[in-house]
CSV table of C-alpha atoms and ligand atoms in Angstrom, one decimal:
chain,number,residue,atom,x,y,z
A,225,ASN,CA,0.0,0.0,0.0
A,226,SER,CA,2.9,2.3,-0.7
A,227,LYS,CA,0.7,4.0,-3.3
A,228,GLU,CA,-1.9,4.7,-0.7
A,229,GLU,CA,0.7,6.2,1.6
A,230,GLY,CA,2.1,8.2,-1.3
A,231,GLY,CA,-1.4,9.6,-1.9
A,232,LYS,CA,-1.8,10.6,1.7
A,233,HIS,CA,1.6,12.1,1.6
A,234,ALA,CA,0.8,13.9,-1.6
A,235,SER,CA,-2.1,15.8,0.0
A,236,PHE,CA,0.1,16.4,3.0
A,237,PHE,CA,2.6,18.1,0.7
A,238,LYS,CA,-0.1,20.1,-1.1
A,239,LYS,CA,-1.2,21.5,2.2
A,240,GLN,CA,2.4,22.3,3.1
A,241,MET,CA,2.8,24.2,-0.1
A,242,GLU,CA,0.1,26.6,1.0
A,243,LYS,CA,1.6,26.9,4.5
A,244,SER,CA,4.0,29.1,6.2
A,245,PHE,CA,7.6,30.0,5.5
A,246,SER,CA,8.9,27.9,8.5
A,247,GLU,CA,7.1,24.9,7.3
A,248,LYS,CA,8.5,25.3,3.9
A,249,MET,CA,11.9,25.3,5.6
A,250,ILE,CA,11.2,21.8,6.8
A,251,LEU,CA,10.4,20.6,3.3
A,252,ASP,CA,13.5,22.4,2.1
A,253,HIS,CA,15.5,20.4,4.7
A,254,SER,CA,14.0,17.1,3.7
A,255,LEU,CA,14.6,17.7,0.0
A,256,HIS,CA,18.2,18.6,0.8
A,257,GLU,CA,18.5,15.5,2.8
A,258,ALA,CA,17.0,13.5,-0.1
A,259,ILE,CA,19.7,14.8,-2.4
A,260,ARG,CA,22.4,14.1,0.2
A,261,GLU,CA,21.2,10.7,1.3
A,262,ASN,CA,20.5,9.5,-2.2
A,263,GLN,CA,16.8,8.9,-1.7
A,264,PHE,CA,15.9,9.4,-5.4
A,265,GLU,CA,15.5,6.6,-7.9
A,266,LEU,CA,14.9,6.6,-11.6
A,267,TYR,CA,12.2,4.5,-13.2
A,268,TYR,CA,12.1,3.8,-16.9
A,269,GLN,CA,9.0,3.6,-19.1
A,270,PRO,CA,9.3,1.9,-22.5
A,271,LYS,CA,8.6,3.8,-25.8
A,272,ILE,CA,7.4,1.7,-28.7
A,273,ASP,CA,8.0,2.2,-32.4
A,274,SER,CA,4.5,2.4,-34.0
A,275,ASN,CA,5.6,0.6,-37.2
A,276,THR,CA,7.6,-2.2,-35.8
A,277,GLU,CA,5.9,-2.5,-32.4
A,278,GLU,CA,9.4,-2.8,-31.0
A,279,LEU,CA,11.1,-1.0,-28.1
A,280,SER,CA,12.4,2.3,-29.5
A,281,GLY,CA,13.5,4.1,-26.3
A,282,MET,CA,12.7,4.9,-22.7
A,283,GLU,CA,11.7,7.8,-20.5
A,284,ALA,CA,13.4,8.3,-17.1
A,285,LEU,CA,10.9,9.2,-14.4
A,286,ILE,CA,12.1,10.2,-10.9
A,287,ARG,CA,10.8,8.7,-7.7
A,288,TRP,CA,11.5,9.8,-4.2
A,289,GLN,CA,11.9,6.9,-1.8
A,290,HIS,CA,11.2,8.7,1.5
A,291,PRO,CA,12.4,6.8,4.6
A,292,GLU,CA,9.1,7.5,6.4
A,293,TYR,CA,6.5,8.1,3.8
A,294,GLY,CA,7.5,5.7,1.1
A,295,ILE,CA,7.4,6.5,-2.6
A,296,ILE,CA,6.5,10.1,-3.4
A,297,SER,CA,5.5,11.0,-6.9
A,298,PRO,CA,7.3,13.7,-8.9
A,299,SER,CA,4.1,15.7,-9.6
A,300,THR,CA,4.1,16.3,-5.8
A,301,PHE,CA,7.7,17.3,-5.2
A,302,ILE,CA,9.0,18.7,-8.5
A,303,PRO,CA,6.9,21.9,-8.2
A,304,ILE,CA,8.2,22.4,-4.6
A,305,ALA,CA,11.8,21.7,-5.7
A,306,GLU,CA,11.3,24.3,-8.4
A,307,GLU,CA,9.9,26.8,-6.0
A,308,LEU,CA,12.8,26.2,-3.5
A,309,GLY,CA,15.5,26.5,-6.1
A,310,LEU,CA,16.5,22.8,-5.7
A,311,ILE,CA,15.4,21.6,-9.1
A,312,PHE,CA,18.8,21.9,-10.9
A,313,GLU,CA,20.4,19.8,-8.2
A,314,ILE,CA,17.8,17.1,-8.8
A,315,ASP,CA,17.8,17.3,-12.6
A,316,LYS,CA,21.6,17.2,-12.7
A,317,TRP,CA,21.5,13.9,-10.8
A,318,CYS,CA,18.8,12.5,-13.2
A,319,ILE,CA,20.8,13.4,-16.3
A,320,PHE,CA,24.0,11.7,-15.0
A,321,GLN,CA,22.1,8.7,-13.6
A,322,ALA,CA,20.1,8.2,-16.8
A,323,CYS,CA,23.3,8.4,-19.0
A,324,LYS,CA,25.1,6.0,-16.7
A,325,GLN,CA,22.3,3.4,-16.7
A,326,ASN,CA,21.7,3.7,-20.4
A,327,LYS,CA,25.4,3.1,-21.1
A,328,ALA,CA,25.4,0.1,-18.8
A,329,TRP,CA,22.6,-1.4,-20.8
A,330,HIS,CA,24.5,-0.8,-24.0
A,331,ASN,CA,27.6,-2.4,-22.5
A,332,LYS,CA,25.6,-5.5,-21.5
A,333,GLY,CA,24.7,-5.9,-25.2
A,334,TYR,CA,21.1,-4.8,-25.2
A,335,PRO,CA,20.0,-2.9,-28.3
A,336,ASP,CA,21.2,0.7,-28.2
A,337,MET,CA,18.3,3.2,-27.8
A,338,PRO,CA,17.9,6.7,-26.4
A,339,VAL,CA,16.9,7.7,-23.0
A,340,SER,CA,14.6,10.7,-22.5
A,341,VAL,CA,15.2,12.8,-19.4
A,342,ASN,CA,12.7,15.4,-18.1
A,343,LEU,CA,14.3,18.8,-17.6
A,344,SER,CA,12.6,21.5,-15.7
A,345,ALA,CA,12.4,24.6,-17.9
A,346,LYS,CA,13.9,26.5,-15.0
A,347,CYS,CA,17.2,24.6,-15.7
A,348,LEU,CA,17.4,26.3,-19.1
A,349,TYR,CA,18.4,29.5,-17.2
A,350,GLU,CA,21.2,27.8,-15.4
A,351,PRO,CA,24.6,28.9,-16.7
A,352,ASP,CA,26.1,25.5,-15.9
A,353,LEU,CA,23.6,23.4,-17.9
A,354,ILE,CA,25.7,22.9,-21.0
A,355,SER,CA,28.8,21.9,-19.1
A,356,ILE,CA,26.8,19.5,-16.9
A,357,LEU,CA,25.4,17.9,-20.1
A,358,LYS,CA,28.8,17.6,-21.6
A,359,SER,CA,30.5,16.2,-18.5
A,360,SER,CA,27.6,13.7,-17.9
A,361,LEU,CA,28.1,12.3,-21.5
A,362,GLU,CA,31.9,12.3,-21.1
A,363,ALA,CA,32.0,10.7,-17.7
A,364,THR,CA,29.6,7.9,-18.6
A,365,GLY,CA,30.8,7.5,-22.2
A,366,LEU,CA,27.3,7.7,-23.6
A,367,ASP,CA,27.0,9.1,-27.2
A,368,ALA,CA,24.9,12.3,-27.3
A,369,LYS,CA,22.5,10.7,-29.8
A,370,TYR,CA,21.3,8.4,-27.0
A,371,LEU,CA,20.2,11.3,-24.8
A,372,LYS,CA,17.0,13.4,-25.3
A,373,LEU,CA,15.6,16.1,-23.0
A,374,GLU,CA,11.9,16.6,-22.5
A,375,ILE,CA,10.9,20.1,-21.6
A,376,THR,CA,7.4,21.1,-20.6
A,377,GLU,CA,5.9,24.1,-22.5
A,378,GLY,CA,4.7,27.2,-20.7
A,379,VAL,CA,8.1,28.1,-19.6
A,380,PHE,CA,9.6,29.5,-22.6
A,381,ILE,CA,7.7,32.8,-22.5
A,382,ARG,CA,9.8,34.5,-19.9
A,383,ASP,CA,12.9,35.0,-22.1
A,384,PRO,CA,12.4,33.4,-25.5
A,385,ASP,CA,15.7,34.6,-27.0
A,386,LEU,CA,17.7,33.1,-24.2
A,387,VAL,CA,15.8,29.8,-24.3
A,388,ILE,CA,16.1,29.5,-28.1
A,389,ASP,CA,19.9,30.1,-27.8
A,390,LYS,CA,20.2,27.5,-25.0
A,391,ILE,CA,18.3,24.9,-27.0
A,392,LYS,CA,20.6,25.6,-30.0
A,393,LYS,CA,23.6,25.0,-27.8
A,394,ILE,CA,22.1,21.7,-26.5
A,395,ASN,CA,21.4,20.6,-30.1
A,396,GLN,CA,25.0,21.4,-31.0
A,397,LEU,CA,26.1,18.8,-28.4
A,398,GLY,CA,24.0,16.3,-30.4
A,399,ILE,CA,21.2,16.1,-27.8
A,400,ALA,CA,17.6,16.2,-29.1
A,401,ILE,CA,14.9,18.3,-27.5
A,402,SER,CA,11.3,17.2,-27.1
A,403,ILE,CA,8.4,19.4,-26.0
A,404,ASP,CA,6.5,17.5,-23.3
A,405,ASP,CA,2.7,17.7,-22.6
A,406,PHE,CA,2.3,19.3,-26.0
A,407,GLY,CA,-0.9,21.2,-26.4
A,408,MET,CA,-1.3,22.0,-22.7
A,409,GLY,CA,0.9,25.1,-22.7
A,410,TYR,CA,-0.5,28.4,-23.8
A,411,SER,CA,1.5,29.0,-26.9
A,412,SER,CA,2.2,25.7,-28.5
A,413,LEU,CA,2.1,27.0,-32.0
A,414,TYR,CA,4.5,29.9,-31.2
A,415,HIS,CA,6.9,27.3,-29.8
A,416,LEU,CA,6.7,25.1,-32.9
A,417,LEU,CA,7.5,28.2,-35.0
A,418,HIS,CA,10.5,29.4,-33.0
A,419,LEU,CA,12.1,26.7,-31.0
A,420,PRO,CA,14.7,24.4,-32.6
A,421,ILE,CA,13.1,21.2,-31.3
A,422,GLN,CA,13.1,17.7,-32.8
A,423,GLU,CA,10.0,16.0,-31.1
A,424,ILE,CA,6.7,16.6,-29.5
A,425,LYS,CA,4.9,14.5,-26.9
A,426,ILE,CA,1.1,14.7,-27.1
A,427,ASP,CA,-0.3,15.0,-23.6
A,428,LYS,CA,-2.3,12.1,-22.3
A,429,ILE,CA,-5.3,14.4,-21.9
A,430,PHE,CA,-5.6,14.4,-25.7
A,431,VAL,CA,-5.0,10.6,-26.0
A,432,GLN,CA,-7.5,9.3,-23.5
A,433,ASP,CA,-10.9,8.6,-25.0
A,434,ILE,CA,-9.6,9.6,-28.5
A,435,ASN,CA,-12.2,7.3,-30.0
A,436,LYS,CA,-15.1,8.6,-28.0
A,437,ASP,CA,-14.8,12.2,-28.9
A,438,GLU,CA,-14.7,13.3,-32.6
A,439,LYS,CA,-13.3,16.7,-31.7
A,440,GLN,CA,-10.4,15.2,-29.8
A,441,GLY,CA,-9.6,12.9,-32.8
A,442,ALA,CA,-9.6,15.9,-35.1
A,443,ILE,CA,-7.2,17.8,-32.9
A,444,VAL,CA,-4.8,14.9,-32.5
A,445,ASN,CA,-4.9,14.2,-36.2
A,446,MET,CA,-4.1,17.9,-36.9
A,447,ILE,CA,-1.3,18.1,-34.4
A,448,ILE,CA,0.4,15.0,-35.9
A,449,SER,CA,0.1,16.2,-39.5
A,450,LEU,CA,1.4,19.6,-38.6
A,451,ALA,CA,4.3,18.1,-36.6
A,452,HIS,CA,5.2,15.9,-39.6
A,453,ARG,CA,5.2,18.9,-42.0
A,454,LEU,CA,7.7,20.4,-39.6
A,455,ARG,CA,9.7,17.2,-39.7
A,456,LEU,CA,9.2,16.5,-36.0
A,457,ASN,CA,9.0,13.1,-34.3
A,458,VAL,CA,5.6,12.6,-32.6
A,459,VAL,CA,5.2,10.5,-29.4
A,460,ALA,CA,1.8,9.9,-27.8
A,461,GLU,CA,1.8,9.4,-24.0
A,462,GLY,CA,-0.7,7.9,-21.6
A,463,ILE,CA,-1.9,5.2,-24.0
A,464,GLU,CA,-4.0,2.7,-22.1
A,465,THR,CA,-6.0,0.8,-24.7
A,466,LYS,CA,-5.6,-1.1,-28.0
A,467,GLU,CA,-8.3,1.3,-29.5
A,468,GLU,CA,-6.1,4.3,-28.7
A,469,VAL,CA,-3.1,2.6,-30.3
A,470,ASN,CA,-5.2,1.8,-33.5
A,471,ARG,CA,-6.4,5.3,-33.8
A,472,LEU,CA,-3.0,6.9,-33.2
A,473,ARG,CA,-1.5,4.5,-35.8
A,474,GLN,CA,-4.1,5.6,-38.3
A,475,TYR,CA,-2.9,9.2,-37.7
A,476,GLN,CA,0.7,8.0,-38.2
A,477,CYS,CA,2.0,8.8,-34.8
A,478,ASN,CA,5.6,7.7,-34.6
A,479,GLU,CA,6.0,6.4,-31.0
A,480,PHE,CA,3.7,5.1,-28.3
A,481,GLN,CA,4.1,5.2,-24.5
A,482,GLY,CA,1.7,4.3,-21.8
A,483,TYR,CA,0.4,1.6,-19.4
A,484,TYR,CA,-1.0,-0.3,-22.4
A,485,TYR,CA,2.6,-1.3,-23.1
A,486,SER,CA,4.2,-0.9,-19.7
A,487,LYS,CA,4.2,1.1,-16.5
A,488,PRO,CA,7.5,2.8,-15.5
A,489,LEU,CA,9.9,0.2,-14.2
A,490,ASN,CA,12.8,0.3,-11.9
A,491,HIS,CA,16.2,-0.6,-13.4
A,492,LYS,CA,16.0,-4.2,-12.4
A,493,GLU,CA,12.5,-4.6,-13.8
A,494,PHE,CA,13.5,-2.7,-17.0
A,495,THR,CA,16.5,-5.1,-17.4
A,496,GLN,CA,14.0,-8.0,-17.2
A,497,TYR,CA,11.8,-6.2,-19.8
A,498,LEU,CA,14.9,-6.0,-22.1
A,499,ILE,CA,15.6,-9.7,-21.6
A,500,ASN,CA,11.9,-10.6,-22.4
A,501,THR,CA,11.7,-8.4,-25.5
A,502,ASP,CA,15.0,-9.9,-26.7
A,503,LYS,CA,13.5,-13.4,-26.6
A,504,LYS,CA,10.5,-12.4,-28.7
B,25,C2E,P1,5.6,13.5,-17.9
B,25,C2E,O1,7.0,13.7,-18.3
B,25,C2E,O2,4.6,14.0,-18.9
B,25,C2E,O3,5.5,11.9,-17.7
B,25,C2E,C1,4.3,11.2,-18.0
B,25,C2E,C2,3.6,10.8,-16.7
B,25,C2E,O4,2.5,10.0,-17.0
B,25,C2E,C3,4.4,10.0,-15.7
B,25,C2E,O5,4.0,10.3,-14.4
B,25,C2E,C4,4.0,8.5,-16.1
B,25,C2E,O6,4.2,7.6,-15.0
B,25,C2E,C5,2.6,8.8,-16.4
B,25,C2E,N1,2.0,7.8,-17.3
B,25,C2E,C6,2.7,7.0,-18.2
B,25,C2E,N2,1.8,6.2,-18.9
B,25,C2E,C7,0.6,6.5,-18.4
B,25,C2E,C8,-0.7,5.9,-18.7
B,25,C2E,O7,-0.9,5.1,-19.6
B,25,C2E,N3,-1.8,6.4,-18.0
B,25,C2E,C9,-1.6,7.4,-17.0
B,25,C2E,N4,-2.7,7.8,-16.4
B,25,C2E,N5,-0.4,7.9,-16.7
B,25,C2E,C10,0.7,7.4,-17.4
B,25,C2E,P2,5.1,10.5,-13.2
B,25,C2E,O8,6.2,9.5,-13.3
B,25,C2E,O9,4.3,10.6,-12.0
B,25,C2E,O10,5.7,11.9,-13.6
B,25,C2E,C11,4.9,13.1,-13.5
B,25,C2E,C12,5.6,14.3,-14.1
B,25,C2E,O11,6.7,14.7,-13.3
B,25,C2E,C13,6.3,14.0,-15.5
B,25,C2E,O12,5.3,14.1,-16.5
B,25,C2E,C14,7.3,15.1,-15.5
B,25,C2E,O13,6.8,16.3,-15.9
B,25,C2E,C15,7.7,15.2,-14.1
B,25,C2E,N6,9.0,14.5,-13.8
B,25,C2E,C16,9.2,13.2,-13.7
B,25,C2E,N7,10.5,12.9,-13.5
B,25,C2E,C17,11.2,14.1,-13.6
B,25,C2E,C18,12.6,14.5,-13.5
B,25,C2E,O14,13.5,13.7,-13.3
B,25,C2E,N8,12.8,15.9,-13.6
B,25,C2E,C19,11.8,16.8,-13.8
B,25,C2E,N9,12.1,18.1,-13.9
B,25,C2E,N10,10.5,16.4,-13.9
B,25,C2E,C20,10.2,15.1,-13.8
B,26,MG,MG1,8.2,13.6,-19.8
B,27,MG,MG1,4.0,14.5,-20.6
B,28,MG,MG1,4.9,16.8,-17.5
């Protein structure tokens, strides 16, 4: 029932967010402790090629294994970490960890495939970001083509020129950029026009019940066609049924991700997943 406890804890945290400065200090302390004590763990969710139905990549998703409260979901603590200015510490760790794990799988002889890491848009304003990316690749020996960064929209507004420039620098390293939760931000089309990105991920809100709502189908179909005209790769997330897969394939979506294929797995479970797909 760690999920249940996580849920209880999630609401505890939500309340905390609205609370006083001194209480936020306590959270600040426990997040610092989490960083120091290595309480974070990366889970990996498979991405599937829509043509071959084969594994085409994976997304790294962070979990906080709290000594008292059990597993805490990122949607609970990432916003707090952003607010407290701790997000770069956390995302740095994720980048390094994901590169290291991916390289380890390559070395063990599993098929080479990219790992996508979520990067808080706040980190785009960190002067050290580029050198952190470089040193993570160098230290782990992972080729840049096996690392992608997923950035949620919404962010870019504050200083578009700086963000465009930063994304170009990331691209120059050979790292692809993906816009996460596409369609949920408030200037999706502006971003498509101006940001030098390589991929969009259609938010699960648009994927769920795609067959029950004609409007929704029309929008997803349009997003995919538009993205393809711009030569972008399209991933659909939050796929839970065969019907959703069929419809998205009809619209020529490139990659699929969701519980229908697999939940996010810890590194041991993901290794088993690799072994199982190898045998097929
Ligand atoms: P996201 O990047 O859009 O990730 C997709 C979320 O949907 C994940 O939640 C995933 O577990 C969940 N999901 C996957 N398939 C399904 C499905 O079929 N149905 C449903 N209902 N959900 C599905 P998760 O792992 O709780 O992560 C939530 C968000 O937290 C992520 O959304 C991402 O924005 C953020 N996040 C996760 N890890 C990191 C990280 O290392 N750094 C940063 N900055 N943000 C992170
Ligand atoms: Mg993501
Ligand atoms: Mg998303
Ligand atoms: Mg998100």
